[in-house]
Amino acid sequence: MPDIKDVAKLANVSIATVSRAFNNKPDVSEKTKKKIFDIAKQIGYEPSIPARTLTKRKTNILGLIVPDISNPYYGEVVRGIEDTCHIYSYNVILCNADNRREKEFQYIDILKNRWVDGIIFHSDYFLKEHFEAFKSKNIPVVLAGRATELDTAYVAIDNFKAAYDAVNYLISLGHERIGIIHGPLDGMKETVDSVARLMGYRKALEEAGLNVYDELHMEADFKAKGAFLAAKKMLEGRIKPTAIFAISDMMAMGAINAIYDSGLRCPEDISVMGFDNIDLCEVTRPALTTIAQPMYEIGAIAARMLIKMIENRETGSIQPKKIILDHKLMIRDSCSRIKN
Amino acid sequence: MPDIKDVAKLANVSIATVSRAFNNKPDVSEKTKKKIFDIAKQIGYEPSIPARTLTKRKTNILGLIVPDISNPYYGEVVRGIEDTCHIYSYNVILCNADNRREKEFQYIDILKNRWVDGIIFHSDYFLKEHFEAFKSKNIPVVLAGRATELDTAYVAIDNFKAAYDAVNYLISLGHERIGIIHGPLDGMKETVDSVARLMGYRKALEEAGLNVYDELHMEADFKAKGAFLAAKKMLEGRIKPTAIFAISDMMAMGAINAIYDSGLRCPEDISVMGFDNIDLCEVTRPALTTIAQPMYEIGAIAARMLIKMIENRETGSIQPKKIILDHKLMIRDSCSRIKN
DNA sequence: TTGAAAGCGCTAACAA
DNA sequence: TTGTTAGCGCTTTCAA
């Protein structure tokens, strides 16, 4: 591959001039600029980004840590991130960490050694350890899909409020025994989605003066199969729910399956409410009533925010921004009014 | 951030020795090695990968060009790729090209300038232009999910055979009017999945002595909504199908929806066969009968193959490997025997 | 408007 | 076993 010297030699200029031309500096005459570009094109020269990285100490790469790209929710978020990066001339290094701390920290380390300009971090948890890791390595970070009390920028929704709204909708349909299928609670740390959503669920029930049954709380793993099992167990229990709130769409679909397998129907016998609003919601039968998270926007806004942080870094460190995006109740066919 | 000089100074050795220690060269005494690592740890030093890249002329990065990561099929493939890369100490730069040539070539260019060690390319098409681009830039490439006559390595399934098997299964259930919803055909180029699958479909019908109705061929965009419309149109047509073969699961789900919306049932009135076997297949009602592509394996094997190609590059260029993986008919509930 | 030269942080050949 | 030194391909002062 040709390098800057080759171009300089053929164009009869110094490498500094070639560099200037390719960096669009004003102080190169149009004539030499043209000559340089012509020759570059001819021999197929384009500047090496790794070499540039070393002098500029900037990679124009964002690191992306997510639990699992094969999950449609993250696919959508990542799509928003990548599209935005492309607009701003950044590239994305993708890392799947499966919510495992060890893998997360390993990736943080690798990304840091790769000199990425910043990291978008998406995980079921954001702990003090994570915060310290980013801080000590002095690397800009934006949390996607998750809020935090810590001094870190994020783009998320209000999970408490979203769950509260979801359950209130079920209550408004006349439901009184409403089950919930949530994810791992990790010792009820408040930073965890599952916990915030569980709280919102309880608050709604309590405000309505309804019983909160422990038997109607089930934990699963955010996947359809796990929720299928959880829902089965719930349906076989002592207290029979008339509605189930699953805190992810995939889990809701698992729950619907369990209902059918138990010889019941959704929504005629049991209503099911999801969370996320992935593409599939409108495609399945019954179409899933759910809480919509703006996944693409979460990704896109997080990326833009991070890029702004990176590019304003010298301009004095600003307060990390904390953005809460609106969620939205999507009423479809999986929840119906209770029959008297 | 500390660099190699800082460590060398504090450890009273030359930077060469530090470099040797971190590269696990045999010719460093255990004693100095320990001293170096201790100090490195203390001041938080780890080698800069961009700097190493420049001397070694190797990034340990694979470029990944896919149409759209928000599509679950690609999520699964990418997951296989990333997992494999992680094992071999590679990282992945993710690029969404939306099947648009212009964006594909732009990304190929960027990746090349980033000195990625190789590219995994996944697109609905692999054209001579693509081949030439990779060749002229002298960059190792593996095609994922797509075969080619060109001199390029790939990991794929036999799309013709897979469609042939799918349709034969429908025929074995007694269906005679079988519709197909395929993707864009792009002038019937043979390298296109849709074309290969359409051919397999026709072959099966012809071999069984069945009519091939033009009215039962519909084109859509691989998405649920597009297939929904296409299926509607087919159902309103002159020739009524008793089964529909959609060449992606998402399209199959759209088709099932259209069937319901037309007041019909699946599979009682019309059977639907999908293609891919994404996670959702077992979660929807009816559970989708489909052709399973080993998506994760396609990604994982493509990545391993590319890494092998990269690491054997000096050992003389070997013939590009062409691997066809097995597909599998997954019988679930969306196809049933025709009633007489 | 251009060029010479130092340096980004590292590896590797050669010498000691 | 260790050190010296010349790059890797570029950007950026400083000088002309």
Short mmCIF file of N, CA, C and O in Angstrom, two decimals, chain A residues 172-261:
data_model
loop_
_atom_site.label_atom_id
_atom_site.label_comp_id
_atom_site.label_asym_id
_atom_site.label_seq_id
_atom_site.Cartn_x
_atom_site.Cartn_y
_atom_site.Cartn_z
N SER A 172 -57.48 -0.01 35.23
CA SER A 172 -58.60 0.71 34.61
C SER A 172 -59.50 -0.24 33.82
O SER A 172 -60.64 0.08 33.53
N LEU A 173 -58.95 -1.39 33.45
CA LEU A 173 -59.76 -2.38 32.73
C LEU A 173 -60.49 -3.29 33.70
O LEU A 173 -61.16 -4.24 33.30
N GLY A 174 -60.32 -3.02 34.97
CA GLY A 174 -61.05 -3.79 35.96
C GLY A 174 -60.28 -4.93 36.61
O GLY A 174 -60.81 -5.67 37.43
N HIS A 175 -59.00 -5.07 36.27
CA HIS A 175 -58.22 -6.17 36.85
C HIS A 175 -57.85 -5.88 38.30
O HIS A 175 -57.53 -4.75 38.67
N GLU A 176 -57.92 -6.93 39.11
CA GLU A 176 -57.58 -6.78 40.52
C GLU A 176 -56.46 -7.71 40.95
O GLU A 176 -55.70 -7.40 41.87
N ARG A 177 -56.37 -8.85 40.29
CA ARG A 177 -55.26 -9.77 40.59
C ARG A 177 -54.30 -9.74 39.41
O ARG A 177 -54.49 -10.43 38.41
N ILE A 178 -53.30 -8.89 39.55
CA ILE A 178 -52.36 -8.68 38.44
C ILE A 178 -51.00 -9.24 38.82
O ILE A 178 -50.41 -8.84 39.82
N GLY A 179 -50.51 -10.21 38.03
CA GLY A 179 -49.20 -10.78 38.31
C GLY A 179 -48.10 -10.01 37.61
O GLY A 179 -48.35 -9.24 36.68
N ILE A 180 -46.88 -10.20 38.04
CA ILE A 180 -45.73 -9.57 37.36
C ILE A 180 -44.66 -10.62 37.14
O ILE A 180 -44.42 -11.48 38.00
N ILE A 181 -44.06 -10.58 35.97
CA ILE A 181 -42.87 -11.40 35.71
C ILE A 181 -41.73 -10.43 35.47
O ILE A 181 -41.74 -9.67 34.49
N HIS A 182 -40.79 -10.42 36.38
CA HIS A 182 -39.69 -9.46 36.26
C HIS A 182 -38.38 -10.19 36.03
O HIS A 182 -38.33 -11.43 35.99
N GLY A 183 -37.30 -9.43 35.92
CA GLY A 183 -35.98 -10.04 35.74
C GLY A 183 -35.28 -10.18 37.08
O GLY A 183 -35.88 -9.93 38.13
N PRO A 184 -34.02 -10.56 37.05
CA PRO A 184 -33.25 -10.70 38.29
C PRO A 184 -33.23 -9.39 39.06
O PRO A 184 -33.09 -8.32 38.47
N LEU A 185 -33.36 -9.46 40.36
CA LEU A 185 -33.45 -8.23 41.16
C LEU A 185 -32.12 -7.82 41.77
O LEU A 185 -31.96 -6.68 42.22
N ASP A 186 -31.18 -8.75 41.80
CA ASP A 186 -29.85 -8.42 42.28
C ASP A 186 -29.89 -7.67 43.62
O ASP A 186 -29.33 -6.56 43.75
N GLY A 187 -30.54 -8.25 44.57
CA GLY A 187 -30.54 -7.66 45.91
C GLY A 187 -31.27 -6.34 46.00
O GLY A 187 -30.95 -5.50 46.84
N MET A 188 -32.25 -6.14 45.13
CA MET A 188 -33.07 -4.93 45.16
C MET A 188 -32.29 -3.62 45.06
O MET A 188 -32.71 -2.60 45.60
N LYS A 189 -31.19 -3.65 44.37
CA LYS A 189 -30.48 -2.39 44.14
C LYS A 189 -31.37 -1.50 43.28
O LYS A 189 -31.99 -1.94 42.33
N GLU A 190 -31.38 -0.24 43.60
CA GLU A 190 -32.33 0.64 42.93
C GLU A 190 -31.97 0.95 41.49
O GLU A 190 -32.80 1.41 40.71
N THR A 191 -30.73 0.70 41.15
CA THR A 191 -30.29 1.00 39.80
C THR A 191 -30.79 -0.02 38.78
O THR A 191 -30.60 0.14 37.59
N VAL A 192 -31.38 -1.08 39.29
CA VAL A 192 -31.77 -2.16 38.40
C VAL A 192 -33.17 -1.93 37.83
O VAL A 192 -34.10 -1.63 38.56
N ASP A 193 -33.30 -2.06 36.52
CA ASP A 193 -34.60 -1.90 35.87
C ASP A 193 -35.70 -2.68 36.54
O ASP A 193 -36.77 -2.18 36.81
N SER A 194 -35.42 -3.96 36.76
CA SER A 194 -36.44 -4.84 37.31
C SER A 194 -36.98 -4.28 38.61
O SER A 194 -38.17 -4.33 38.89
N VAL A 195 -36.10 -3.75 39.40
CA VAL A 195 -36.52 -3.22 40.70
C VAL A 195 -37.40 -1.99 40.52
O VAL A 195 -38.47 -1.88 41.11
N ALA A 196 -36.96 -1.07 39.67
CA ALA A 196 -37.74 0.14 39.44
C ALA A 196 -39.12 -0.22 38.91
O ALA A 196 -40.13 0.34 39.34
N ARG A 197 -39.18 -1.18 38.02
CA ARG A 197 -40.47 -1.54 37.44
C ARG A 197 -41.34 -2.26 38.47
O ARG A 197 -42.55 -2.04 38.52
N LEU A 198 -40.72 -3.08 39.27
CA LEU A 198 -41.47 -3.77 40.32
C LEU A 198 -42.07 -2.76 41.29
O LEU A 198 -43.23 -2.88 41.72
N MET A 199 -41.31 -1.74 41.62
CA MET A 199 -41.78 -0.69 42.52
C MET A 199 -42.98 0.04 41.91
O MET A 199 -43.95 0.33 42.60
N GLY A 200 -42.86 0.35 40.64
CA GLY A 200 -43.95 1.05 39.96
C GLY A 200 -45.22 0.21 39.97
O GLY A 200 -46.33 0.72 40.20
N TYR A 201 -45.04 -1.06 39.76
CA TYR A 201 -46.15 -2.02 39.79
C TYR A 201 -46.83 -2.01 41.15
O TYR A 201 -48.05 -1.89 41.27
N ARG A 202 -46.02 -2.09 42.18
CA ARG A 202 -46.59 -2.12 43.55
C ARG A 202 -47.29 -0.82 43.90
O ARG A 202 -48.36 -0.82 44.49
N LYS A 203 -46.65 0.26 43.53
CA LYS A 203 -47.23 1.58 43.83
C LYS A 203 -48.62 1.69 43.24
O LYS A 203 -49.57 2.13 43.92
N ALA A 204 -48.75 1.27 42.00
CA ALA A 204 -50.06 1.37 41.33
C ALA A 204 -51.10 0.53 42.06
O ALA A 204 -52.22 0.97 42.31
N LEU A 205 -50.72 -0.69 42.44
CA LEU A 205 -51.66 -1.56 43.14
C LEU A 205 -52.06 -0.93 44.48
O LEU A 205 -53.24 -0.89 44.83
N GLU A 206 -51.06 -0.45 45.19
CA GLU A 206 -51.33 0.10 46.52
C GLU A 206 -52.24 1.33 46.43
O GLU A 206 -53.19 1.46 47.19
N GLU A 207 -51.92 2.18 45.50
CA GLU A 207 -52.74 3.39 45.34
C GLU A 207 -54.19 3.05 45.03
O GLU A 207 -55.10 3.79 45.39
N ALA A 208 -54.38 1.94 44.34
CA ALA A 208 -55.74 1.54 43.98
C ALA A 208 -56.39 0.73 45.09
O ALA A 208 -57.52 0.26 44.95
N GLY A 209 -55.64 0.55 46.15
CA GLY A 209 -56.17 -0.20 47.27
C GLY A 209 -56.30 -1.69 46.99
O GLY A 209 -57.11 -2.39 47.59
N LEU A 210 -55.47 -2.18 46.08
CA LEU A 210 -55.54 -3.61 45.74
C LEU A 210 -54.51 -4.41 46.53
O LEU A 210 -53.47 -3.87 46.95
N ASN A 211 -54.77 -5.68 46.69
CA ASN A 211 -53.84 -6.57 47.37
C ASN A 211 -52.58 -6.78 46.54
O ASN A 211 -52.65 -6.89 45.33
N VAL A 212 -51.44 -6.84 47.21
CA VAL A 212 -50.20 -7.22 46.53
C VAL A 212 -49.87 -8.64 46.96
O VAL A 212 -49.50 -8.88 48.10
N TYR A 213 -50.06 -9.58 46.02
CA TYR A 213 -49.84 -10.98 46.36
C TYR A 213 -48.41 -11.40 46.03
O TYR A 213 -47.97 -11.29 44.88
N ASP A 214 -47.73 -11.94 47.03
CA ASP A 214 -46.38 -12.45 46.75
C ASP A 214 -46.41 -13.59 45.74
O ASP A 214 -45.49 -13.75 44.94
N GLU A 215 -47.49 -14.35 45.77
CA GLU A 215 -47.57 -15.50 44.84
C GLU A 215 -47.61 -15.03 43.38
O GLU A 215 -47.38 -15.83 42.47
N LEU A 216 -47.93 -13.79 43.16
CA LEU A 216 -48.02 -13.30 41.78
C LEU A 216 -46.75 -12.56 41.34
O LEU A 216 -46.74 -11.85 40.35
N HIS A 217 -45.68 -12.72 42.09
CA HIS A 217 -44.37 -12.19 41.68
C HIS A 217 -43.52 -13.33 41.18
O HIS A 217 -43.26 -14.27 41.93
N MET A 218 -43.07 -13.25 39.96
CA MET A 218 -42.21 -14.31 39.45
C MET A 218 -40.96 -13.69 38.83
O MET A 218 -41.03 -12.64 38.20
N GLU A 219 -39.86 -14.40 39.00
CA GLU A 219 -38.62 -13.90 38.40
C GLU A 219 -38.24 -14.77 37.22
O GLU A 219 -38.36 -15.99 37.26
N ALA A 220 -37.81 -14.12 36.13
CA ALA A 220 -37.33 -14.88 34.97
C ALA A 220 -36.09 -14.17 34.42
O ALA A 220 -35.49 -13.34 35.11
N ASP A 221 -35.72 -14.49 33.21
CA ASP A 221 -34.41 -14.06 32.70
C ASP A 221 -34.53 -13.17 31.46
O ASP A 221 -33.62 -13.09 30.66
N PHE A 222 -35.65 -12.52 31.30
CA PHE A 222 -35.89 -11.65 30.14
C PHE A 222 -36.08 -12.43 28.84
O PHE A 222 -36.18 -11.83 27.77
N LYS A 223 -36.11 -13.74 28.91
CA LYS A 223 -36.32 -14.51 27.68
C LYS A 223 -37.68 -15.18 27.68
O LYS A 223 -38.28 -15.41 28.72
N ALA A 224 -38.12 -15.52 26.48
CA ALA A 224 -39.45 -16.11 26.32
C ALA A 224 -39.57 -17.40 27.09
O ALA A 224 -40.55 -17.63 27.81
N LYS A 225 -38.58 -18.24 26.98
CA LYS A 225 -38.70 -19.55 27.59
C LYS A 225 -38.78 -19.48 29.12
O LYS A 225 -39.60 -20.13 29.75
N GLY A 226 -37.92 -18.64 29.67
CA GLY A 226 -37.92 -18.48 31.12
C GLY A 226 -39.26 -17.97 31.61
O GLY A 226 -39.80 -18.42 32.62
N ALA A 227 -39.82 -17.01 30.88
CA ALA A 227 -41.09 -16.43 31.27
C ALA A 227 -42.23 -17.45 31.11
O ALA A 227 -43.18 -17.46 31.87
N PHE A 228 -42.09 -18.29 30.11
CA PHE A 228 -43.08 -19.36 29.89
C PHE A 228 -43.19 -20.21 31.15
O PHE A 228 -44.28 -20.44 31.67
N LEU A 229 -42.06 -20.62 31.65
CA LEU A 229 -42.04 -21.43 32.87
C LEU A 229 -42.60 -20.67 34.06
O LEU A 229 -43.41 -21.19 34.84
N ALA A 230 -42.20 -19.43 34.19
CA ALA A 230 -42.64 -18.61 35.31
C ALA A 230 -44.16 -18.44 35.27
O ALA A 230 -44.85 -18.55 36.29
N ALA A 231 -44.66 -18.18 34.07
CA ALA A 231 -46.10 -17.97 33.94
C ALA A 231 -46.87 -19.25 34.26
O ALA A 231 -47.90 -19.23 34.93
N LYS A 232 -46.35 -20.37 33.80
CA LYS A 232 -46.99 -21.66 34.11
C LYS A 232 -47.15 -21.83 35.61
O LYS A 232 -48.20 -22.21 36.12
N LYS A 233 -46.06 -21.54 36.28
CA LYS A 233 -46.05 -21.69 37.73
C LYS A 233 -47.10 -20.78 38.36
O LYS A 233 -47.85 -21.17 39.24
N MET A 234 -47.15 -19.57 37.84
CA MET A 234 -48.10 -18.61 38.39
C MET A 234 -49.54 -19.08 38.17
O MET A 234 -50.38 -19.02 39.06
N LEU A 235 -49.78 -19.63 36.98
CA LEU A 235 -51.14 -20.05 36.64
C LEU A 235 -51.59 -21.27 37.45
O LEU A 235 -52.77 -21.49 37.65
N GLU A 236 -50.60 -22.04 37.90
CA GLU A 236 -50.94 -23.23 38.69
C GLU A 236 -51.05 -22.90 40.18
O GLU A 236 -51.34 -23.77 41.00
N GLY A 237 -50.75 -21.67 40.53
CA GLY A 237 -50.72 -21.29 41.94
C GLY A 237 -52.09 -21.14 42.57
O GLY A 237 -53.13 -21.35 41.93
N ARG A 238 -52.09 -20.76 43.82
CA ARG A 238 -53.30 -20.66 44.62
C ARG A 238 -54.11 -19.44 44.17
O ARG A 238 -55.32 -19.50 44.01
N ILE A 239 -53.40 -18.33 43.96
CA ILE A 239 -54.06 -17.10 43.55
C ILE A 239 -54.04 -17.02 42.03
O ILE A 239 -52.98 -17.04 41.43
N LYS A 240 -55.22 -16.96 41.42
CA LYS A 240 -55.27 -16.92 39.95
C LYS A 240 -55.28 -15.48 39.45
O LYS A 240 -56.20 -14.72 39.77
N PRO A 241 -54.31 -15.11 38.65
CA PRO A 241 -54.28 -13.75 38.12
C PRO A 241 -55.28 -13.60 36.97
O PRO A 241 -55.58 -14.56 36.28
N THR A 242 -55.74 -12.38 36.76
CA THR A 242 -56.56 -12.12 35.56
C THR A 242 -55.74 -11.33 34.55
O THR A 242 -56.16 -11.13 33.42
N ALA A 243 -54.57 -10.87 34.99
CA ALA A 243 -53.67 -10.17 34.07
C ALA A 243 -52.23 -10.40 34.50
O ALA A 243 -51.96 -10.60 35.68
N ILE A 244 -51.35 -10.40 33.51
CA ILE A 244 -49.92 -10.56 33.81
C ILE A 244 -49.15 -9.43 33.15
O ILE A 244 -49.33 -9.15 31.96
N PHE A 245 -48.32 -8.78 33.93
CA PHE A 245 -47.44 -7.74 33.40
C PHE A 245 -46.03 -8.32 33.32
O PHE A 245 -45.41 -8.62 34.33
N ALA A 246 -45.56 -8.51 32.09
CA ALA A 246 -44.20 -9.02 31.91
C ALA A 246 -43.33 -7.84 31.53
O ALA A 246 -43.70 -7.05 30.66
N ILE A 247 -42.17 -7.69 32.16
CA ILE A 247 -41.42 -6.46 31.95
C ILE A 247 -40.51 -6.49 30.73
O ILE A 247 -39.62 -5.64 30.58
N SER A 248 -40.72 -7.45 29.83
CA SER A 248 -40.14 -7.34 28.49
C SER A 248 -41.08 -8.05 27.52
O SER A 248 -41.81 -8.96 27.92
N ASP A 249 -41.07 -7.63 26.30
CA ASP A 249 -41.99 -8.21 25.32
C ASP A 249 -41.73 -9.69 25.12
O ASP A 249 -42.66 -10.49 24.97
N MET A 250 -40.46 -10.06 25.09
CA MET A 250 -40.14 -11.46 24.89
C MET A 250 -40.74 -12.30 26.01
O MET A 250 -41.26 -13.39 25.79
N MET A 251 -40.67 -11.77 27.23
CA MET A 251 -41.25 -12.51 28.35
C MET A 251 -42.78 -12.53 28.22
O MET A 251 -43.41 -13.52 28.54
N ALA A 252 -43.33 -11.45 27.74
CA ALA A 252 -44.79 -11.41 27.56
C ALA A 252 -45.22 -12.49 26.57
O ALA A 252 -46.22 -13.18 26.76
N MET A 253 -44.44 -12.67 25.53
CA MET A 253 -44.80 -13.68 24.54
C MET A 253 -44.69 -15.07 25.14
O MET A 253 -45.51 -15.95 24.86
N GLY A 254 -43.70 -15.27 25.96
CA GLY A 254 -43.59 -16.54 26.68
C GLY A 254 -44.82 -16.76 27.55
O GLY A 254 -45.36 -17.87 27.62
N ALA A 255 -45.25 -15.71 28.21
CA ALA A 255 -46.41 -15.82 29.10
C ALA A 255 -47.67 -16.16 28.32
O ALA A 255 -48.46 -17.01 28.73
N ILE A 256 -47.84 -15.52 27.18
CA ILE A 256 -49.01 -15.80 26.35
C ILE A 256 -49.02 -17.28 25.95
O ILE A 256 -50.05 -17.96 26.00
N ASN A 257 -47.87 -17.78 25.61
CA ASN A 257 -47.77 -19.20 25.27
C ASN A 257 -48.19 -20.08 26.43
O ASN A 257 -48.88 -21.08 26.24
N ALA A 258 -47.75 -19.72 27.60
CA ALA A 258 -48.09 -20.51 28.79
C ALA A 258 -49.60 -20.51 29.01
O ALA A 258 -50.19 -21.53 29.37
N ILE A 259 -50.21 -19.37 28.77
CA ILE A 259 -51.66 -19.26 28.93
C ILE A 259 -52.37 -20.22 27.97
O ILE A 259 -53.24 -20.98 28.38
N TYR A 260 -51.96 -20.20 26.73
CA TYR A 260 -52.56 -21.12 25.75
C TYR A 260 -52.34 -22.57 26.17
O TYR A 260 -53.24 -23.39 26.10
N ASP A 261 -51.13 -22.86 26.59
CA ASP A 261 -50.82 -24.24 26.97
C ASP A 261 -51.63 -24.70 28.18
O ASP A 261 -51.80 -25.89 28.40
#
